[in-house]
mmCIF file of C-alpha atoms in Angstrom:
data_model
loop_
_atom_site.group_PDB
_atom_site.id
_atom_site.type_symbol
_atom_site.label_atom_id
_atom_site.label_comp_id
_atom_site.label_asym_id
_atom_site.label_seq_id
_atom_site.Cartn_x
_atom_site.Cartn_y
_atom_site.Cartn_z
ATOM 1 C CA MET A 650 0.382 74.969 73.118
ATOM 2 C CA LEU A 651 2.812 73.499 70.605
ATOM 3 C CA LEU A 652 1.481 72.703 67.132
ATOM 4 C CA LEU A 653 3.892 70.254 65.515
ATOM 5 C CA LEU A 654 3.911 70.165 61.702
ATOM 6 C CA PRO A 655 5.500 67.761 59.234
ATOM 7 C CA PRO A 656 8.023 69.173 56.729
ATOM 8 C CA SER A 657 7.791 68.970 52.960
ATOM 9 C CA GLU A 658 10.210 67.472 50.458
ATOM 10 C CA THR A 659 9.879 70.649 48.382
ATOM 11 C CA LYS A 660 11.519 73.860 49.569
ATOM 12 C CA ARG A 661 11.515 77.475 48.463
ATOM 13 C CA ASP A 662 14.866 78.812 47.170
ATOM 14 C CA GLY A 663 16.589 81.989 48.311
ATOM 15 C CA GLY A 664 16.337 83.860 51.569
ATOM 16 C CA ASP A 665 18.474 86.078 53.732
ATOM 17 C CA PRO A 666 22.210 86.006 52.850
ATOM 18 C CA LEU A 667 22.965 85.296 56.509
ATOM 19 C CA ALA A 668 24.215 81.687 56.622
ATOM 20 C CA LEU A 669 23.026 78.901 58.900
ATOM 21 C CA SER A 670 23.848 79.220 62.594
ATOM 22 C CA LEU A 671 22.952 76.380 64.917
ATOM 23 C CA ASP A 672 22.876 78.874 67.761
ATOM 24 C CA ALA A 673 19.936 80.642 66.079
ATOM 25 C CA LEU A 674 17.715 77.551 66.200
ATOM 26 C CA SER A 675 15.155 76.749 68.884
ATOM 27 C CA PHE A 676 15.461 73.681 71.128
ATOM 28 C CA PRO A 677 19.236 74.008 71.716
ATOM 29 C CA SER A 678 19.492 70.555 73.308
ATOM 30 C CA LEU A 679 19.343 69.190 69.736
ATOM 31 C CA ARG A 680 22.551 70.991 68.749
ATOM 32 C CA ASP A 681 24.892 67.981 68.848
ATOM 33 C CA ALA A 682 22.530 65.780 66.850
ATOM 34 C CA ARG A 683 22.052 68.603 64.339
ATOM 35 C CA GLN A 684 25.805 68.968 63.954
ATOM 36 C CA ARG A 685 26.250 65.250 63.258
ATOM 37 C CA VAL A 686 23.436 64.990 60.724
ATOM 38 C CA LEU A 687 24.419 68.218 58.951
ATOM 39 C CA THR A 688 28.075 67.233 58.746
ATOM 40 C CA THR A 689 27.287 63.764 57.411
ATOM 41 C CA THR A 690 24.832 65.139 54.845
ATOM 42 C CA SER A 691 27.045 67.941 53.551
ATOM 43 C CA GLU A 692 30.109 65.674 53.325
ATOM 44 C CA LEU A 693 28.196 62.985 51.459
ATOM 45 C CA ALA A 694 26.983 65.632 48.995
ATOM 46 C CA ALA A 695 30.599 66.045 47.830
ATOM 47 C CA ASP A 696 29.992 62.745 46.012
ATOM 48 C CA ALA A 697 26.988 63.531 43.838
ATOM 49 C CA ASP A 698 26.322 59.927 42.843
ATOM 50 C CA ALA A 699 26.417 58.715 46.451
ATOM 51 C CA MET A 700 24.097 61.517 47.572
ATOM 52 C CA MET A 701 21.624 60.789 44.793
ATOM 53 C CA ARG A 702 21.584 57.110 45.736
ATOM 54 C CA ALA A 703 21.065 57.923 49.410
ATOM 55 C CA LEU A 704 18.146 60.228 48.621
ATOM 56 C CA LYS A 705 16.779 58.057 45.775
ATOM 57 C CA LEU A 706 16.951 60.971 43.359
ATOM 58 C CA GLY A 707 16.648 60.873 39.583
ATOM 59 C CA PRO A 708 18.883 62.725 37.087
ATOM 60 C CA ARG A 709 16.517 65.716 36.975
ATOM 61 C CA GLN A 710 16.899 66.228 40.726
ATOM 62 C CA ALA A 711 20.645 66.850 40.734
ATOM 63 C CA ALA A 712 20.084 70.365 42.113
ATOM 64 C CA GLU A 713 19.058 68.776 45.417
ATOM 65 C CA VAL A 714 22.654 67.568 45.824
ATOM 66 C CA ASP A 715 23.896 71.135 45.383
ATOM 67 C CA ARG A 716 21.540 72.268 48.138
ATOM 68 C CA ASN A 717 23.014 69.727 50.535
ATOM 69 C CA ARG A 718 26.560 70.590 49.532
ATOM 70 C CA GLN A 719 25.961 74.246 50.402
ATOM 71 C CA LEU A 720 24.106 73.820 53.707
ATOM 72 C CA TRP A 721 26.555 75.918 55.698
ATOM 73 C CA THR A 722 26.788 78.792 53.210
ATOM 74 C CA SER A 723 23.446 79.113 51.402
ATOM 75 C CA PRO A 724 20.769 81.722 52.293
ATOM 76 C CA THR A 725 18.342 81.077 55.133
ATOM 77 C CA MET A 726 14.697 81.922 55.735
ATOM 78 C CA PRO A 727 12.158 81.130 58.484
ATOM 79 C CA ALA A 728 11.198 77.468 58.470
ATOM 80 C CA LEU A 729 7.516 78.196 57.916
ATOM 81 C CA ASP A 730 8.423 80.144 54.749
ATOM 82 C CA ARG A 731 10.961 77.601 53.521
ATOM 83 C CA TYR A 732 8.581 74.694 52.988
ATOM 84 C CA THR A 733 6.213 74.423 50.040
ATOM 85 C CA GLY A 734 3.754 71.726 48.942
ATOM 86 C CA VAL A 735 0.110 70.938 49.634
ATOM 87 C CA LEU A 736 0.047 71.630 53.391
ATOM 88 C CA TYR A 737 2.072 74.817 53.140
ATOM 89 C CA ASP A 738 0.160 76.053 50.103
ATOM 90 C CA ALA A 739 -3.057 75.745 52.123
ATOM 91 C CA LEU A 740 -1.394 77.454 55.094
ATOM 92 C CA ASP A 741 -0.288 80.306 52.766
ATOM 93 C CA VAL A 742 2.216 81.844 55.153
ATOM 94 C CA ALA A 743 2.944 84.806 52.878
ATOM 95 C CA SER A 744 -0.572 86.181 53.394
ATOM 96 C CA LEU A 745 -0.557 85.943 57.204
ATOM 97 C CA ASP A 746 -0.518 89.198 59.136
ATOM 98 C CA ARG A 747 2.136 90.151 61.680
ATOM 99 C CA ALA A 748 0.109 88.947 64.667
ATOM 100 C CA ALA A 749 -0.448 85.532 63.108
ATOM 101 C CA ARG A 750 3.243 85.156 62.336
ATOM 102 C CA ALA A 751 4.145 86.144 65.906
ATOM 103 C CA TYR A 752 1.714 83.521 67.220
ATOM 104 C CA ALA A 753 3.283 80.938 64.901
ATOM 105 C CA ALA A 754 6.770 81.822 66.143
ATOM 106 C CA GLU A 755 5.628 81.075 69.681
ATOM 107 C CA HIS A 756 3.388 78.069 69.115
ATOM 108 C CA VAL A 757 4.370 76.254 65.883
ATOM 109 C CA ALA A 758 7.304 73.956 65.158
ATOM 110 C CA VAL A 759 8.285 71.820 62.170
ATOM 111 C CA HIS A 760 9.960 68.417 62.371
ATOM 112 C CA SER A 761 12.876 68.289 59.933
ATOM 113 C CA ALA A 762 14.910 65.163 59.197
ATOM 114 C CA LEU A 763 17.983 67.417 58.983
ATOM 115 C CA PHE A 764 17.468 69.786 61.930
ATOM 116 C CA GLY A 765 15.091 67.895 64.210
ATOM 117 C CA ILE A 766 12.365 70.094 65.719
ATOM 118 C CA VAL A 767 12.719 73.744 64.643
ATOM 119 C CA GLY A 768 10.615 76.758 65.504
ATOM 120 C CA ALA A 769 8.417 78.308 62.819
ATOM 121 C CA ALA A 770 10.637 81.411 62.701
ATOM 122 C CA ASP A 771 13.990 79.574 62.842
ATOM 123 C CA PRO A 772 16.240 80.505 59.870
ATOM 124 C CA ILE A 773 17.157 77.407 57.830
ATOM 125 C CA PRO A 774 18.601 76.808 54.344
ATOM 126 C CA ALA A 775 16.991 74.787 51.570
ATOM 127 C CA TYR A 776 17.926 71.092 51.795
ATOM 128 C CA ARG A 777 16.831 67.602 50.809
ATOM 129 C CA LEU A 778 16.531 64.896 53.464
ATOM 130 C CA SER A 779 13.507 62.829 54.456
ATOM 131 C CA HIS A 780 12.621 60.671 57.431
ATOM 132 C CA ASP A 781 13.355 57.530 55.382
ATOM 133 C CA SER A 782 16.622 58.735 53.792
ATOM 134 C CA ARG A 783 19.515 56.326 54.290
ATOM 135 C CA LEU A 784 22.880 57.935 54.948
ATOM 136 C CA PRO A 785 26.019 55.770 55.135
ATOM 137 C CA ASP A 786 27.118 55.157 58.730
ATOM 138 C CA LEU A 787 24.291 57.268 60.184
ATOM 139 C CA ARG A 788 20.748 56.144 60.973
ATOM 140 C CA LEU A 789 18.373 59.057 61.346
ATOM 141 C CA LYS A 790 16.203 57.206 63.830
ATOM 142 C CA SER A 791 19.131 56.509 66.152
ATOM 143 C CA GLN A 792 20.257 60.149 65.942
ATOM 144 C CA TRP A 793 16.890 61.779 66.514
ATOM 145 C CA ARG A 794 14.513 59.519 68.400
ATOM 146 C CA GLU A 795 15.701 59.997 71.974
ATOM 147 C CA PRO A 796 16.787 63.665 71.713
ATOM 148 C CA ILE A 797 13.451 64.648 70.161
ATOM 149 C CA ARG A 798 11.512 62.500 72.598
ATOM 150 C CA GLY A 799 13.248 64.427 75.377
ATOM 151 C CA VAL A 800 12.467 67.824 73.841
ATOM 152 C CA LEU A 801 8.777 67.011 73.450
ATOM 153 C CA ALA A 802 8.505 65.425 76.895
ATOM 154 C CA GLY A 803 9.829 68.653 78.381
ATOM 155 C CA GLN A 804 7.389 70.817 76.438
ATOM 156 C CA PRO A 805 4.741 72.178 78.833
ATOM 157 C CA GLY A 806 1.085 72.415 77.924
ATOM 158 C CA LEU A 807 -0.916 71.088 75.023
ATOM 159 C CA ILE A 808 0.907 69.329 72.166
ATOM 160 C CA VAL A 809 -1.008 68.916 68.890
ATOM 161 C CA ASP A 810 0.911 66.533 66.634
ATOM 162 C CA LEU A 811 0.122 66.906 62.917
ATOM 163 C CA ARG A 812 3.174 64.953 61.722
ATOM 164 C CA SER A 813 3.120 61.886 59.511
ATOM 165 C CA GLU A 814 3.800 58.592 61.263
ATOM 166 C CA GLY A 815 7.236 58.405 59.623
ATOM 167 C CA TYR A 816 8.302 61.526 61.499
ATOM 168 C CA VAL A 817 6.646 60.350 64.704
ATOM 169 C CA GLU A 818 9.073 57.409 64.529
ATOM 170 C CA LEU A 819 11.965 59.893 64.578
ATOM 171 C CA GLY A 820 10.769 61.317 67.894
ATOM 172 C CA PRO A 821 7.490 60.375 69.581
ATOM 173 C CA ALA A 822 5.400 62.874 71.489
ATOM 174 C CA PRO A 823 4.760 62.164 75.186
ATOM 175 C CA VAL A 824 1.827 60.031 76.306
ATOM 176 C CA ARG A 825 -0.258 62.290 78.531
ATOM 177 C CA PRO A 826 -3.772 63.783 78.505
ATOM 178 C CA ASP A 827 -2.683 67.039 76.853
ATOM 179 C CA SER A 828 -0.702 65.378 74.041
ATOM 180 C CA VAL A 829 -2.780 64.507 70.967
ATOM 181 C CA PHE A 830 -2.092 63.060 67.516
ATOM 182 C CA LEU A 831 -4.344 64.448 64.792
ATOM 183 C CA ARG A 832 -5.316 62.197 61.881
ATOM 184 C CA VAL A 833 -7.371 63.405 58.898
ATOM 185 C CA VAL A 834 -10.095 61.021 57.732
ATOM 186 C CA SER A 835 -13.109 60.957 55.461
ATOM 187 C CA VAL A 836 -16.423 59.253 56.239
ATOM 188 C CA ASP A 837 -18.415 57.636 53.427
ATOM 189 C CA SER A 838 -22.177 57.225 53.236
ATOM 190 C CA GLY A 839 -21.942 53.924 55.106
ATOM 191 C CA GLY A 840 -20.053 55.476 58.012
ATOM 192 C CA ARG A 841 -16.744 53.871 57.064
ATOM 193 C CA ARG A 842 -13.662 55.966 57.768
ATOM 194 C CA ARG A 843 -10.461 56.080 55.777
ATOM 195 C CA ALA A 844 -7.287 58.079 55.994
ATOM 196 C CA LEU A 845 -6.608 60.655 53.284
ATOM 197 C CA ASN A 846 -3.405 61.565 51.481
ATOM 198 C CA HIS A 847 -3.508 64.755 49.373
ATOM 199 C CA PHE A 848 -6.551 66.120 51.217
ATOM 200 C CA ASN A 849 -4.945 65.112 54.514
ATOM 201 C CA LYS A 850 -2.168 67.621 53.905
ATOM 202 C CA ARG A 851 -4.529 70.325 52.705
ATOM 203 C CA ALA A 852 -6.809 69.872 55.725
ATOM 204 C CA LYS A 853 -3.845 70.182 58.081
ATOM 205 C CA GLY A 854 -2.758 73.376 56.340
ATOM 206 C CA LEU A 855 -6.217 74.922 56.606
ATOM 207 C CA PHE A 856 -6.517 73.822 60.247
ATOM 208 C CA THR A 857 -3.151 75.404 61.066
ATOM 209 C CA ARG A 858 -4.028 78.637 59.286
ATOM 210 C CA ALA A 859 -7.311 78.888 61.193
ATOM 211 C CA LEU A 860 -5.425 78.528 64.467
ATOM 212 C CA LEU A 861 -2.915 81.217 63.496
ATOM 213 C CA GLU A 862 -5.670 83.622 62.486
ATOM 214 C CA ALA A 863 -7.785 82.999 65.612
ATOM 215 C CA ARG A 864 -4.842 82.747 68.052
ATOM 216 C CA PRO A 865 -6.834 80.985 70.786
ATOM 217 C CA ALA A 866 -5.435 80.269 74.249
ATOM 218 C CA LEU A 867 -5.614 76.473 74.330
ATOM 219 C CA GLU A 868 -4.447 74.538 77.373
ATOM 220 C CA THR A 869 -6.253 71.192 77.171
ATOM 221 C CA ARG A 870 -7.643 68.695 74.675
ATOM 222 C CA ASP A 871 -11.151 69.863 75.567
ATOM 223 C CA ASP A 872 -10.146 73.446 74.759
ATOM 224 C CA LEU A 873 -8.897 72.300 71.362
ATOM 225 C CA MET A 874 -12.054 70.362 70.555
ATOM 226 C CA ALA A 875 -14.305 73.231 71.656
ATOM 227 C CA TRP A 876 -12.369 75.762 69.563
ATOM 228 C CA SER A 877 -12.402 73.410 66.558
ATOM 229 C CA ALA A 878 -16.172 73.058 66.692
ATOM 230 C CA ASP A 879 -16.609 76.842 66.890
ATOM 231 C CA ALA A 880 -14.192 77.283 63.967
ATOM 232 C CA GLY A 881 -16.104 74.834 61.762
ATOM 233 C CA PHE A 882 -13.819 71.818 62.060
ATOM 234 C CA ARG A 883 -15.219 68.398 62.909
ATOM 235 C CA LEU A 884 -12.800 66.926 65.431
ATOM 236 C CA GLU A 885 -13.613 63.616 67.129
ATOM 237 C CA LEU A 886 -11.903 61.167 69.450
ATOM 238 C CA GLY A 887 -10.259 58.389 67.466
ATOM 239 C CA VAL A 888 -9.265 54.839 68.291
ATOM 240 C CA GLU A 889 -7.409 54.473 71.578
ATOM 241 C CA ARG A 890 -3.874 53.161 71.210
ATOM 242 C CA THR A 891 -1.834 51.600 73.997
ATOM 243 C CA ALA A 892 1.136 53.684 75.146
ATOM 244 C CA ALA A 893 0.469 56.369 72.518
ATOM 245 C CA PRO A 894 -0.867 59.927 72.605
ATOM 246 C CA VAL A 895 -4.624 60.408 72.385
ATOM 247 C CA GLU A 896 -5.716 60.266 68.749
ATOM 248 C CA LEU A 897 -8.120 62.833 67.330
ATOM 249 C CA GLU A 898 -9.736 62.543 63.921
ATOM 250 C CA LEU A 899 -10.273 65.608 61.779
ATOM 251 C CA VAL A 900 -13.146 64.670 59.486
ATOM 252 C CA ALA A 901 -12.598 66.323 56.099
#
């Protein structure tokens, strides 16, 4: 199973003094695309005003430019520790035991606009780049879509996609019975369903943590739904979409 998480705009500072090495990252077929996006981002950061315009940053966010300027030299830490925000606060990586972290290293990946798909334990620096960032002379979608599509198509077994739709556009998951897209919804008293925002992220974090603590052997969509029910999560088949992975709704 591969559990595919979205990133967060907010990152934790610090880490191991060992600098970024592309050879230390999972999914090595993404190396060339990573090199191009990293080079473009770090070079643009030499012009603070241009970088702030590209990232739509305000004056109080100037430190984000420094992060991008120092991508090749700043400290690194495992991707799952690097990200902060609602999803990652609910996941609470720091409190996971060794077995849960080992399971995450094998089964969890994060989709970064800067690095593409990275493993949960991959060492990465702090950075600022989002799926909708606009870099001069480089379109993120054209750089990532086909390489990431290829990586995910070659991934055996169950794929559980928890990404936002913006990141799905940067690299769609394969359309097959064991590839599912998970959407968080609420149901009102009249039975009407609506997508959530803040609670969407929190629900995904709690769902991920439960998986890491239980460490089930999941091979199929039915396995996932059966485990979810036993773990107290209400997971239902969603609306069928043409030429898209099966959609599951996590009712929060």
